[in-house]
Amino acid sequence: MNLRDLDLNLLVVLRQLLEDRHVSRAAEQLGMSQPAVSRALRRLRALFDDPLLVRTPSGYVPSARAERLLPRLRQLLAETERLVAGPDFDPATSTQTVRFHGPEPEVGWFLPPLFARMSRLAPGMVLEVQSEPREHFGQLERGEVHFVLSAFTPAAGAGELHRIPLAPLTFALVMRADHPLAAGELTVERYVAARHGLVSLTSRGGGLLGQELVEQGLLAPGERLNEPLRLSSFSAIAAFCEHSDVVFRLPRRFAETLTRGSALVVREAPTTTTLDRPQIHLYWHERFHRDPMCLWVRQQLKAAHGLAADAGG
C-alpha cells in the first residue's frame, strides 16, 4: 500500500480497540463517539483485510492477526510519539560531546567554570575546545561546532545565528619589565611608535588596534603600525615579550594571568586607543537552538558566570 494513504489516527484507534476489546469503552478512552469508532473499525478491517475483532457470546476477541499486531503496534506508536516529542537529554547519563571554538583568552575565562559544572552534573559528557585561528562563524554555519566565543561580529549569515552577551572585553598591555614603555607616562604617541606583536584570530589581515587608530585619526588611512611579529597562537607571547621589545595588547584577564610569576609587566592601554568596549558573546546556529543538549549547556554556562537564566535563550 501507499503510506501516503494511511491515516495514523486509525492505528491509534486500533490499539485502543485491541486493548479494550470493546467499542464503547475504546470510544470513551479516545474521546470519540461510538459511531465514529465503529466507522474506524470498518476502515481498519478493509485496510488489513482481516476482521481484527471477532464477536463472540462473551464479547469481542482479537483475531489471530490482531494478536500478532498488538505488540508491534504498541512499539510503533511509542516510537512515533518519541519522534514527534523530540530527543531526550539526561545530563546525568549523557555521553554526548559539546564542541566550542574560541580564542585562548576567552576559552580560559569562560569554559573552566562550565567544565566544572559539567563534571559534576554530566560526568559522561565531553567538552571539546578548538582555539586554532580560523573563520569561526563558518564553523557554526557548517555545523562543525555547537558554540563560538567571540568579540567579533559575523560579516554575513547573522540571521541564522543566536547570541547572548557574556562580558565586556577590556584590554591591557604586556611587555618586559625593562621595556621603555614600562615606566613613565604612556602617551598615545609613544605607544603608536612602539613595536607591536599581533595574534591573528582569523589567520589573515591586520589587527583591530590598527583599525581603531585609523578611525580615530591617529594613523593615516593606509598607514600601518610597526608589527614585526605575528603569531597564530597566544601560547608563545610571554617568551617573545621576554626576549624582545614587542608590546602586545591583550584581554586584561588573560594579560594578568600570563604575567603572573614572570618578568613581564601589565600596563593600562592609553584610553584613546580603544573604541567602545567590545562585548564577548556566545554564538550558536539556528540548527542547535532547540537542541536539548545545547539548551542545557547554555543554561549551565549562564549559571557558572552568574548570568540571568532568561538572558538571550
PDB file of C-alpha atoms in Angstrom:
ATOM      1  CA  MET A   1       0.000   0.000   0.000  1.00  0.00           C
ATOM      2  CA  ASN A   2       0.988   3.642  -0.346  1.00  0.00           C
ATOM      3  CA  LEU A   3       1.875   5.078   3.063  1.00  0.00           C
ATOM      4  CA  ARG A   4       0.554   8.477   1.966  1.00  0.00           C
ATOM      5  CA  ASP A   5      -2.927   6.944   2.065  1.00  0.00           C
ATOM      6  CA  LEU A   6      -2.514   5.716   5.655  1.00  0.00           C
ATOM      7  CA  ASP A   7      -4.297   7.670   8.395  1.00  0.00           C
ATOM      8  CA  LEU A   8      -2.167   7.379  11.527  1.00  0.00           C
ATOM      9  CA  ASN A   9      -5.247   8.039  13.650  1.00  0.00           C
ATOM     10  CA  LEU A  10      -6.614   4.687  12.529  1.00  0.00           C
ATOM     11  CA  LEU A  11      -3.675   2.929  14.170  1.00  0.00           C
ATOM     12  CA  VAL A  12      -4.336   4.780  17.422  1.00  0.00           C
ATOM     13  CA  VAL A  13      -7.939   3.606  17.302  1.00  0.00           C
ATOM     14  CA  LEU A  14      -6.834   0.052  16.507  1.00  0.00           C
ATOM     15  CA  ARG A  15      -4.515  -0.084  19.520  1.00  0.00           C
ATOM     16  CA  GLN A  16      -7.299   1.092  21.812  1.00  0.00           C
ATOM     17  CA  LEU A  17      -9.797  -1.379  20.343  1.00  0.00           C
ATOM     18  CA  LEU A  18      -7.404  -4.304  20.730  1.00  0.00           C
ATOM     19  CA  GLU A  19      -6.564  -3.338  24.297  1.00  0.00           C
ATOM     20  CA  ASP A  20     -10.166  -2.719  25.409  1.00  0.00           C
ATOM     21  CA  ARG A  21     -11.860  -5.296  23.133  1.00  0.00           C
ATOM     22  CA  HIS A  22     -14.944  -3.120  23.417  1.00  0.00           C
ATOM     23  CA  VAL A  23     -16.129  -0.423  21.014  1.00  0.00           C
ATOM     24  CA  SER A  24     -17.881   1.770  23.590  1.00  0.00           C
ATOM     25  CA  ARG A  25     -15.011   1.689  26.100  1.00  0.00           C
ATOM     26  CA  ALA A  26     -12.494   2.429  23.329  1.00  0.00           C
ATOM     27  CA  ALA A  27     -14.627   5.381  22.196  1.00  0.00           C
ATOM     28  CA  GLU A  28     -14.697   6.722  25.746  1.00  0.00           C
ATOM     29  CA  GLN A  29     -10.909   6.404  26.142  1.00  0.00           C
ATOM     30  CA  LEU A  30     -10.307   8.106  22.803  1.00  0.00           C
ATOM     31  CA  GLY A  31     -12.821  10.894  23.375  1.00  0.00           C
ATOM     32  CA  MET A  32     -14.723   9.831  20.251  1.00  0.00           C
ATOM     33  CA  SER A  33     -18.327   8.876  19.603  1.00  0.00           C
ATOM     34  CA  GLN A  34     -19.200   5.193  19.334  1.00  0.00           C
ATOM     35  CA  PRO A  35     -20.365   5.541  15.693  1.00  0.00           C
ATOM     36  CA  ALA A  36     -17.028   7.187  14.783  1.00  0.00           C
ATOM     37  CA  VAL A  37     -15.088   4.283  16.331  1.00  0.00           C
ATOM     38  CA  SER A  38     -17.345   1.776  14.547  1.00  0.00           C
ATOM     39  CA  ARG A  39     -16.635   3.503  11.224  1.00  0.00           C
ATOM     40  CA  ALA A  40     -12.915   3.451  12.003  1.00  0.00           C
ATOM     41  CA  LEU A  41     -13.116  -0.292  12.709  1.00  0.00           C
ATOM     42  CA  ARG A  42     -14.743  -0.879   9.320  1.00  0.00           C
ATOM     43  CA  ARG A  43     -11.931   1.032   7.614  1.00  0.00           C
ATOM     44  CA  LEU A  44      -9.321  -0.912   9.578  1.00  0.00           C
ATOM     45  CA  ARG A  45     -10.870  -4.221   8.560  1.00  0.00           C
ATOM     46  CA  ALA A  46     -10.691  -3.154   4.939  1.00  0.00           C
ATOM     47  CA  LEU A  47      -7.134  -1.901   5.351  1.00  0.00           C
ATOM     48  CA  PHE A  48      -5.845  -5.151   6.892  1.00  0.00           C
ATOM     49  CA  ASP A  49      -8.286  -7.434   5.067  1.00  0.00           C
ATOM     50  CA  ASP A  50      -8.971  -9.051   8.414  1.00  0.00           C
ATOM     51  CA  PRO A  51     -11.821  -8.898  10.977  1.00  0.00           C
ATOM     52  CA  LEU A  52      -9.369  -7.834  13.717  1.00  0.00           C
ATOM     53  CA  LEU A  53     -12.087  -8.082  16.391  1.00  0.00           C
ATOM     54  CA  VAL A  54     -14.379 -11.092  16.298  1.00  0.00           C
ATOM     55  CA  ARG A  55     -17.740 -11.064  18.109  1.00  0.00           C
ATOM     56  CA  THR A  56     -18.377 -13.995  20.494  1.00  0.00           C
ATOM     57  CA  PRO A  57     -21.135 -14.651  23.086  1.00  0.00           C
ATOM     58  CA  SER A  58     -18.831 -13.241  25.750  1.00  0.00           C
ATOM     59  CA  GLY A  59     -17.803 -10.167  23.738  1.00  0.00           C
ATOM     60  CA  TYR A  60     -15.128  -9.264  21.176  1.00  0.00           C
ATOM     61  CA  VAL A  61     -11.862 -11.203  20.934  1.00  0.00           C
ATOM     62  CA  PRO A  62      -8.912 -10.317  18.707  1.00  0.00           C
ATOM     63  CA  SER A  63      -8.288 -12.298  15.570  1.00  0.00           C
ATOM     64  CA  ALA A  64      -5.062 -14.267  15.204  1.00  0.00           C
ATOM     65  CA  ARG A  65      -3.580 -11.478  13.101  1.00  0.00           C
ATOM     66  CA  ALA A  66      -4.661  -8.846  15.623  1.00  0.00           C
ATOM     67  CA  GLU A  67      -2.887 -10.790  18.390  1.00  0.00           C
ATOM     68  CA  ARG A  68       0.338 -10.579  16.392  1.00  0.00           C
ATOM     69  CA  LEU A  69      -0.236  -6.922  15.508  1.00  0.00           C
ATOM     70  CA  LEU A  70      -0.776  -5.520  19.005  1.00  0.00           C
ATOM     71  CA  PRO A  71       2.813  -5.665  20.408  1.00  0.00           C
ATOM     72  CA  ARG A  72       4.259  -4.268  17.173  1.00  0.00           C
ATOM     73  CA  LEU A  73       1.549  -1.601  17.078  1.00  0.00           C
ATOM     74  CA  ARG A  74       2.390  -0.505  20.636  1.00  0.00           C
ATOM     75  CA  GLN A  75       6.073  -0.263  19.722  1.00  0.00           C
ATOM     76  CA  LEU A  76       5.382   1.653  16.509  1.00  0.00           C
ATOM     77  CA  LEU A  77       3.155   4.234  18.211  1.00  0.00           C
ATOM     78  CA  ALA A  78       5.593   4.656  21.106  1.00  0.00           C
ATOM     79  CA  GLU A  79       8.431   5.325  18.638  1.00  0.00           C
ATOM     80  CA  THR A  80       6.214   7.759  16.739  1.00  0.00           C
ATOM     81  CA  GLU A  81       5.418   9.641  19.950  1.00  0.00           C
ATOM     82  CA  ARG A  82       9.142   9.887  20.762  1.00  0.00           C
ATOM     83  CA  LEU A  83       9.853  11.073  17.208  1.00  0.00           C
ATOM     84  CA  VAL A  84       7.354  13.911  17.494  1.00  0.00           C
ATOM     85  CA  ALA A  85       8.319  14.769  21.082  1.00  0.00           C
ATOM     86  CA  GLY A  86      11.978  15.292  20.093  1.00  0.00           C
ATOM     87  CA  PRO A  87      15.187  13.846  21.513  1.00  0.00           C
ATOM     88  CA  ASP A  88      15.556  13.146  25.206  1.00  0.00           C
ATOM     89  CA  PHE A  89      18.505  14.546  27.104  1.00  0.00           C
ATOM     90  CA  ASP A  90      19.512  13.441  30.569  1.00  0.00           C
ATOM     91  CA  PRO A  91      22.779  15.132  31.591  1.00  0.00           C
ATOM     92  CA  ALA A  92      23.409  12.543  34.285  1.00  0.00           C
ATOM     93  CA  THR A  93      23.624   9.726  31.715  1.00  0.00           C
ATOM     94  CA  SER A  94      24.590  11.585  28.530  1.00  0.00           C
ATOM     95  CA  THR A  95      27.838  10.726  26.738  1.00  0.00           C
ATOM     96  CA  GLN A  96      27.467  13.469  24.111  1.00  0.00           C
ATOM     97  CA  THR A  97      30.277  15.809  23.056  1.00  0.00           C
ATOM     98  CA  VAL A  98      29.743  19.578  23.051  1.00  0.00           C
ATOM     99  CA  ARG A  99      32.118  21.489  20.763  1.00  0.00           C
ATOM    100  CA  PHE A 100      33.302  25.070  21.334  1.00  0.00           C
ATOM    101  CA  HIS A 101      35.562  27.350  19.351  1.00  0.00           C
ATOM    102  CA  GLY A 102      37.120  30.496  20.764  1.00  0.00           C
ATOM    103  CA  PRO A 103      40.377  32.381  21.320  1.00  0.00           C
ATOM    104  CA  GLU A 104      42.533  31.120  24.190  1.00  0.00           C
ATOM    105  CA  PRO A 105      41.820  34.122  26.479  1.00  0.00           C
ATOM    106  CA  GLU A 106      38.043  33.705  26.187  1.00  0.00           C
ATOM    107  CA  VAL A 107      38.303  29.927  26.485  1.00  0.00           C
ATOM    108  CA  GLY A 108      40.368  30.236  29.672  1.00  0.00           C
ATOM    109  CA  TRP A 109      37.905  32.726  31.121  1.00  0.00           C
ATOM    110  CA  PHE A 110      34.530  31.158  30.381  1.00  0.00           C
ATOM    111  CA  LEU A 111      34.921  27.416  29.882  1.00  0.00           C
ATOM    112  CA  PRO A 112      36.709  26.088  33.014  1.00  0.00           C
ATOM    113  CA  PRO A 113      33.730  27.046  35.248  1.00  0.00           C
ATOM    114  CA  LEU A 114      31.407  25.418  32.706  1.00  0.00           C
ATOM    115  CA  PHE A 115      33.532  22.261  32.690  1.00  0.00           C
ATOM    116  CA  ALA A 116      33.434  22.152  36.489  1.00  0.00           C
ATOM    117  CA  ARG A 117      29.626  22.101  36.379  1.00  0.00           C
ATOM    118  CA  MET A 118      29.610  19.504  33.607  1.00  0.00           C
ATOM    119  CA  SER A 119      31.979  17.277  35.586  1.00  0.00           C
ATOM    120  CA  ARG A 120      29.560  17.342  38.495  1.00  0.00           C
ATOM    121  CA  LEU A 121      26.207  17.210  36.682  1.00  0.00           C
ATOM    122  CA  ALA A 122      27.079  15.381  33.440  1.00  0.00           C
ATOM    123  CA  PRO A 123      30.181  13.263  34.167  1.00  0.00           C
ATOM    124  CA  GLY A 124      29.851  11.256  30.950  1.00  0.00           C
ATOM    125  CA  MET A 125      29.847  14.270  28.642  1.00  0.00           C
ATOM    126  CA  VAL A 126      32.906  15.534  26.755  1.00  0.00           C
ATOM    127  CA  LEU A 127      33.876  19.198  26.291  1.00  0.00           C
ATOM    128  CA  GLU A 128      35.872  19.655  23.085  1.00  0.00           C
ATOM    129  CA  VAL A 129      37.528  23.048  22.607  1.00  0.00           C
ATOM    130  CA  GLN A 130      39.189  24.418  19.458  1.00  0.00           C
ATOM    131  CA  SER A 131      41.293  27.582  19.549  1.00  0.00           C
ATOM    132  CA  GLU A 132      43.315  27.462  16.356  1.00  0.00           C
ATOM    133  CA  PRO A 133      42.916  30.611  14.220  1.00  0.00           C
ATOM    134  CA  ARG A 134      40.191  30.288  11.606  1.00  0.00           C
ATOM    135  CA  GLU A 135      36.972  31.918  10.471  1.00  0.00           C
ATOM    136  CA  HIS A 136      34.906  30.608  13.344  1.00  0.00           C
ATOM    137  CA  PHE A 137      31.435  31.751  12.239  1.00  0.00           C
ATOM    138  CA  GLY A 138      31.787  29.495   9.200  1.00  0.00           C
ATOM    139  CA  GLN A 139      32.219  26.583  11.593  1.00  0.00           C
ATOM    140  CA  LEU A 140      28.829  27.383  13.088  1.00  0.00           C
ATOM    141  CA  GLU A 141      27.176  27.527   9.673  1.00  0.00           C
ATOM    142  CA  ARG A 142      28.704  24.172   8.686  1.00  0.00           C
ATOM    143  CA  GLY A 143      27.718  22.547  11.966  1.00  0.00           C
ATOM    144  CA  GLU A 144      31.331  21.767  12.925  1.00  0.00           C
ATOM    145  CA  VAL A 145      30.947  23.308  16.392  1.00  0.00           C
ATOM    146  CA  HIS A 146      27.972  23.950  18.639  1.00  0.00           C
ATOM    147  CA  PHE A 147      29.174  27.274  20.094  1.00  0.00           C
ATOM    148  CA  VAL A 148      31.615  30.097  19.404  1.00  0.00           C
ATOM    149  CA  LEU A 149      33.025  32.563  21.935  1.00  0.00           C
ATOM    150  CA  SER A 150      33.863  35.810  20.158  1.00  0.00           C
ATOM    151  CA  ALA A 151      34.080  39.572  20.452  1.00  0.00           C
ATOM    152  CA  PHE A 152      33.736  39.821  16.672  1.00  0.00           C
ATOM    153  CA  THR A 153      30.521  40.316  14.718  1.00  0.00           C
ATOM    154  CA  PRO A 154      29.793  37.987  11.787  1.00  0.00           C
ATOM    155  CA  ALA A 155      30.068  39.685   8.422  1.00  0.00           C
ATOM    156  CA  ALA A 156      27.338  37.542   6.853  1.00  0.00           C
ATOM    157  CA  GLY A 157      24.817  34.903   7.818  1.00  0.00           C
ATOM    158  CA  ALA A 158      23.964  36.625  11.104  1.00  0.00           C
ATOM    159  CA  GLY A 159      20.256  35.956  10.536  1.00  0.00           C
ATOM    160  CA  GLU A 160      20.823  32.270  11.319  1.00  0.00           C
ATOM    161  CA  LEU A 161      22.869  32.957  14.454  1.00  0.00           C
ATOM    162  CA  HIS A 162      21.774  33.489  18.034  1.00  0.00           C
ATOM    163  CA  ARG A 163      23.899  35.082  20.723  1.00  0.00           C
ATOM    164  CA  ILE A 164      23.977  36.153  24.356  1.00  0.00           C
ATOM    165  CA  PRO A 165      26.372  38.741  25.864  1.00  0.00           C
ATOM    166  CA  LEU A 166      28.820  37.317  28.395  1.00  0.00           C
ATOM    167  CA  ALA A 167      31.084  40.210  29.443  1.00  0.00           C
ATOM    168  CA  PRO A 168      32.755  43.369  28.121  1.00  0.00           C
ATOM    169  CA  LEU A 169      36.253  42.836  26.745  1.00  0.00           C
ATOM    170  CA  THR A 170      38.821  45.194  28.283  1.00  0.00           C
ATOM    171  CA  PHE A 171      42.464  45.410  27.231  1.00  0.00           C
ATOM    172  CA  ALA A 172      45.883  45.880  28.812  1.00  0.00           C
ATOM    173  CA  LEU A 173      49.431  45.985  27.503  1.00  0.00           C
ATOM    174  CA  VAL A 174      52.040  43.308  28.157  1.00  0.00           C
ATOM    175  CA  MET A 175      55.783  43.930  27.831  1.00  0.00           C
ATOM    176  CA  ARG A 176      59.046  43.001  29.513  1.00  0.00           C
ATOM    177  CA  ALA A 177      59.835  44.694  32.808  1.00  0.00           C
ATOM    178  CA  ASP A 178      62.691  46.814  31.404  1.00  0.00           C
ATOM    179  CA  HIS A 179      60.816  47.873  28.279  1.00  0.00           C
ATOM    180  CA  PRO A 180      60.993  51.636  27.542  1.00  0.00           C
ATOM    181  CA  LEU A 181      57.196  51.839  27.876  1.00  0.00           C
ATOM    182  CA  ALA A 182      57.179  50.053  31.239  1.00  0.00           C
ATOM    183  CA  ALA A 183      57.986  53.317  33.051  1.00  0.00           C
ATOM    184  CA  GLY A 184      56.977  56.925  32.629  1.00  0.00           C
ATOM    185  CA  GLU A 185      53.900  58.449  31.045  1.00  0.00           C
ATOM    186  CA  LEU A 186      52.453  56.144  28.415  1.00  0.00           C
ATOM    187  CA  THR A 187      51.199  58.558  25.784  1.00  0.00           C
ATOM    188  CA  VAL A 188      49.380  57.560  22.624  1.00  0.00           C
ATOM    189  CA  GLU A 189      52.330  58.816  20.577  1.00  0.00           C
ATOM    190  CA  ARG A 190      54.830  56.627  22.427  1.00  0.00           C
ATOM    191  CA  TYR A 191      52.506  53.654  22.183  1.00  0.00           C
ATOM    192  CA  VAL A 192      51.839  54.062  18.444  1.00  0.00           C
ATOM    193  CA  ALA A 193      55.574  54.333  17.788  1.00  0.00           C
ATOM    194  CA  ALA A 194      56.335  51.052  19.599  1.00  0.00           C
ATOM    195  CA  ARG A 195      56.975  47.657  18.006  1.00  0.00           C
ATOM    196  CA  HIS A 196      53.810  45.609  18.287  1.00  0.00           C
ATOM    197  CA  GLY A 197      53.085  41.906  18.441  1.00  0.00           C
ATOM    198  CA  LEU A 198      49.856  40.631  16.903  1.00  0.00           C
ATOM    199  CA  VAL A 199      47.878  37.449  17.370  1.00  0.00           C
ATOM    200  CA  SER A 200      45.723  36.869  14.287  1.00  0.00           C
ATOM    201  CA  LEU A 201      42.495  35.126  15.250  1.00  0.00           C
ATOM    202  CA  THR A 202      41.421  34.576  11.655  1.00  0.00           C
ATOM    203  CA  SER A 203      44.946  33.867  10.309  1.00  0.00           C
ATOM    204  CA  ARG A 204      44.606  36.716   7.826  1.00  0.00           C
ATOM    205  CA  GLY A 205      44.513  40.514   7.782  1.00  0.00           C
ATOM    206  CA  GLY A 206      45.727  43.051  10.317  1.00  0.00           C
ATOM    207  CA  GLY A 207      44.764  43.665  13.903  1.00  0.00           C
ATOM    208  CA  LEU A 208      41.908  45.603  15.439  1.00  0.00           C
ATOM    209  CA  LEU A 209      44.268  48.113  17.029  1.00  0.00           C
ATOM    210  CA  GLY A 210      45.435  49.486  13.684  1.00  0.00           C
ATOM    211  CA  GLN A 211      41.827  49.822  12.505  1.00  0.00           C
ATOM    212  CA  GLU A 212      40.881  51.701  15.691  1.00  0.00           C
ATOM    213  CA  LEU A 213      43.799  54.099  15.368  1.00  0.00           C
ATOM    214  CA  VAL A 214      42.927  54.889  11.732  1.00  0.00           C
ATOM    215  CA  GLU A 215      39.280  55.501  12.674  1.00  0.00           C
ATOM    216  CA  GLN A 216      40.394  57.935  15.386  1.00  0.00           C
ATOM    217  CA  GLY A 217      42.783  59.768  13.065  1.00  0.00           C
ATOM    218  CA  LEU A 218      45.849  58.628  14.971  1.00  0.00           C
ATOM    219  CA  LEU A 219      47.064  56.758  11.888  1.00  0.00           C
ATOM    220  CA  ALA A 220      46.612  57.929   8.316  1.00  0.00           C
ATOM    221  CA  PRO A 221      44.483  55.715   6.033  1.00  0.00           C
ATOM    222  CA  GLY A 222      46.765  53.069   4.613  1.00  0.00           C
ATOM    223  CA  GLU A 223      49.383  53.667   7.313  1.00  0.00           C
ATOM    224  CA  ARG A 224      50.278  50.608   9.347  1.00  0.00           C
ATOM    225  CA  LEU A 225      51.609  50.046  12.819  1.00  0.00           C
ATOM    226  CA  ASN A 226      55.091  48.643  13.184  1.00  0.00           C
ATOM    227  CA  GLU A 227      54.125  44.974  13.633  1.00  0.00           C
ATOM    228  CA  PRO A 228      57.267  42.863  13.204  1.00  0.00           C
ATOM    229  CA  LEU A 229      55.723  39.850  14.961  1.00  0.00           C
ATOM    230  CA  ARG A 230      52.557  37.965  14.045  1.00  0.00           C
ATOM    231  CA  LEU A 231      51.512  34.826  15.878  1.00  0.00           C
ATOM    232  CA  SER A 232      48.725  32.345  15.292  1.00  0.00           C
ATOM    233  CA  SER A 233      48.576  31.366  18.981  1.00  0.00           C
ATOM    234  CA  PHE A 234      48.656  33.055  22.378  1.00  0.00           C
ATOM    235  CA  SER A 235      50.919  30.392  23.885  1.00  0.00           C
ATOM    236  CA  ALA A 236      54.283  31.949  22.864  1.00  0.00           C
ATOM    237  CA  ILE A 237      53.526  35.572  23.775  1.00  0.00           C
ATOM    238  CA  ALA A 238      55.398  35.527  27.081  1.00  0.00           C
ATOM    239  CA  ALA A 239      58.575  34.096  25.543  1.00  0.00           C
ATOM    240  CA  PHE A 240      58.614  36.693  22.754  1.00  0.00           C
ATOM    241  CA  CYS A 241      57.985  39.565  25.165  1.00  0.00           C
ATOM    242  CA  GLU A 242      60.787  38.430  27.472  1.00  0.00           C
ATOM    243  CA  HIS A 243      63.327  38.300  24.603  1.00  0.00           C
ATOM    244  CA  SER A 244      62.313  41.335  22.531  1.00  0.00           C
ATOM    245  CA  ASP A 245      60.884  44.829  22.701  1.00  0.00           C
ATOM    246  CA  VAL A 246      57.475  43.975  21.256  1.00  0.00           C
ATOM    247  CA  VAL A 247      54.300  45.067  23.047  1.00  0.00           C
ATOM    248  CA  PHE A 248      51.064  43.058  22.979  1.00  0.00           C
ATOM    249  CA  ARG A 249      47.612  44.439  23.625  1.00  0.00           C
ATOM    250  CA  LEU A 250      45.682  41.570  25.201  1.00  0.00           C
ATOM    251  CA  PRO A 251      42.413  40.948  27.034  1.00  0.00           C
ATOM    252  CA  ARG A 252      43.042  42.172  30.574  1.00  0.00           C
ATOM    253  CA  ARG A 253      42.203  38.942  32.429  1.00  0.00           C
ATOM    254  CA  PHE A 254      44.485  36.965  30.132  1.00  0.00           C
ATOM    255  CA  ALA A 255      47.270  39.545  30.445  1.00  0.00           C
ATOM    256  CA  GLU A 256      47.184  39.365  34.235  1.00  0.00           C
ATOM    257  CA  THR A 257      47.263  35.562  34.201  1.00  0.00           C
ATOM    258  CA  LEU A 258      50.041  35.494  31.599  1.00  0.00           C
ATOM    259  CA  THR A 259      52.375  37.751  33.554  1.00  0.00           C
ATOM    260  CA  ARG A 260      51.869  36.168  36.962  1.00  0.00           C
ATOM    261  CA  GLY A 261      55.252  34.975  38.267  1.00  0.00           C
ATOM    262  CA  SER A 262      57.114  36.206  35.173  1.00  0.00           C
ATOM    263  CA  ALA A 263      59.459  39.056  34.275  1.00  0.00           C
ATOM    264  CA  LEU A 264      56.661  40.796  32.356  1.00  0.00           C
ATOM    265  CA  VAL A 265      54.532  43.757  33.364  1.00  0.00           C
ATOM    266  CA  VAL A 266      50.993  44.868  32.608  1.00  0.00           C
ATOM    267  CA  ARG A 267      50.191  48.495  31.832  1.00  0.00           C
ATOM    268  CA  GLU A 268      46.983  50.291  31.049  1.00  0.00           C
ATOM    269  CA  ALA A 269      46.480  50.928  27.357  1.00  0.00           C
ATOM    270  CA  PRO A 270      46.120  54.628  26.526  1.00  0.00           C
ATOM    271  CA  THR A 271      42.377  55.179  26.651  1.00  0.00           C
ATOM    272  CA  THR A 272      42.252  56.838  23.258  1.00  0.00           C
ATOM    273  CA  THR A 273      43.459  53.658  21.564  1.00  0.00           C
ATOM    274  CA  THR A 274      40.320  51.761  22.478  1.00  0.00           C
ATOM    275  CA  LEU A 275      36.928  52.437  20.944  1.00  0.00           C
ATOM    276  CA  ASP A 276      33.693  51.391  22.609  1.00  0.00           C
ATOM    277  CA  ARG A 277      34.466  48.262  24.548  1.00  0.00           C
ATOM    278  CA  PRO A 278      33.650  45.183  22.519  1.00  0.00           C
ATOM    279  CA  GLN A 279      31.403  42.601  24.122  1.00  0.00           C
ATOM    280  CA  ILE A 280      32.242  38.919  24.289  1.00  0.00           C
ATOM    281  CA  HIS A 281      29.272  36.911  23.052  1.00  0.00           C
ATOM    282  CA  LEU A 282      28.346  33.277  22.971  1.00  0.00           C
ATOM    283  CA  TYR A 283      27.123  32.439  19.455  1.00  0.00           C
ATOM    284  CA  TRP A 284      25.220  29.404  18.191  1.00  0.00           C
ATOM    285  CA  HIS A 285      23.401  28.494  14.991  1.00  0.00           C
ATOM    286  CA  GLU A 286      19.668  28.102  14.494  1.00  0.00           C
ATOM    287  CA  ARG A 287      20.172  24.356  13.836  1.00  0.00           C
ATOM    288  CA  PHE A 288      21.124  23.884  17.516  1.00  0.00           C
ATOM    289  CA  HIS A 289      18.789  26.487  19.012  1.00  0.00           C
ATOM    290  CA  ARG A 290      16.224  23.938  20.265  1.00  0.00           C
ATOM    291  CA  ASP A 291      18.572  21.006  20.761  1.00  0.00           C
ATOM    292  CA  PRO A 292      18.084  19.822  24.389  1.00  0.00           C
ATOM    293  CA  MET A 293      21.795  19.215  24.981  1.00  0.00           C
ATOM    294  CA  CYS A 294      22.773  22.647  23.652  1.00  0.00           C
ATOM    295  CA  LEU A 295      20.000  24.317  25.623  1.00  0.00           C
ATOM    296  CA  TRP A 296      21.286  22.662  28.800  1.00  0.00           C
ATOM    297  CA  VAL A 297      24.877  23.738  28.065  1.00  0.00           C
ATOM    298  CA  ARG A 298      23.759  27.359  27.583  1.00  0.00           C
ATOM    299  CA  GLN A 299      21.927  27.226  30.905  1.00  0.00           C
ATOM    300  CA  GLN A 300      24.998  25.835  32.665  1.00  0.00           C
ATOM    301  CA  LEU A 301      27.290  28.486  31.161  1.00  0.00           C
ATOM    302  CA  LYS A 302      24.969  31.219  32.391  1.00  0.00           C
ATOM    303  CA  ALA A 303      24.779  29.668  35.840  1.00  0.00           C
ATOM    304  CA  ALA A 304      28.564  29.298  36.006  1.00  0.00           C
ATOM    305  CA  HIS A 305      29.013  33.042  35.416  1.00  0.00           C
ATOM    306  CA  GLY A 306      26.010  34.358  37.314  1.00  0.00           C
ATOM    307  CA  LEU A 307      24.084  35.441  34.213  1.00  0.00           C
ATOM    308  CA  ALA A 308      20.316  35.764  34.270  1.00  0.00           C
ATOM    309  CA  ALA A 309      18.652  32.465  33.381  1.00  0.00           C
ATOM    310  CA  ASP A 310      16.453  34.158  30.754  1.00  0.00           C
ATOM    311  CA  ALA A 311      19.291  36.130  29.122  1.00  0.00           C
ATOM    312  CA  GLY A 312      19.035  35.565  25.410  1.00  0.00           C
ATOM    313  CA  GLY A 313      17.759  31.966  25.253  1.00  0.00           C
TER     314      GLY A 313
END
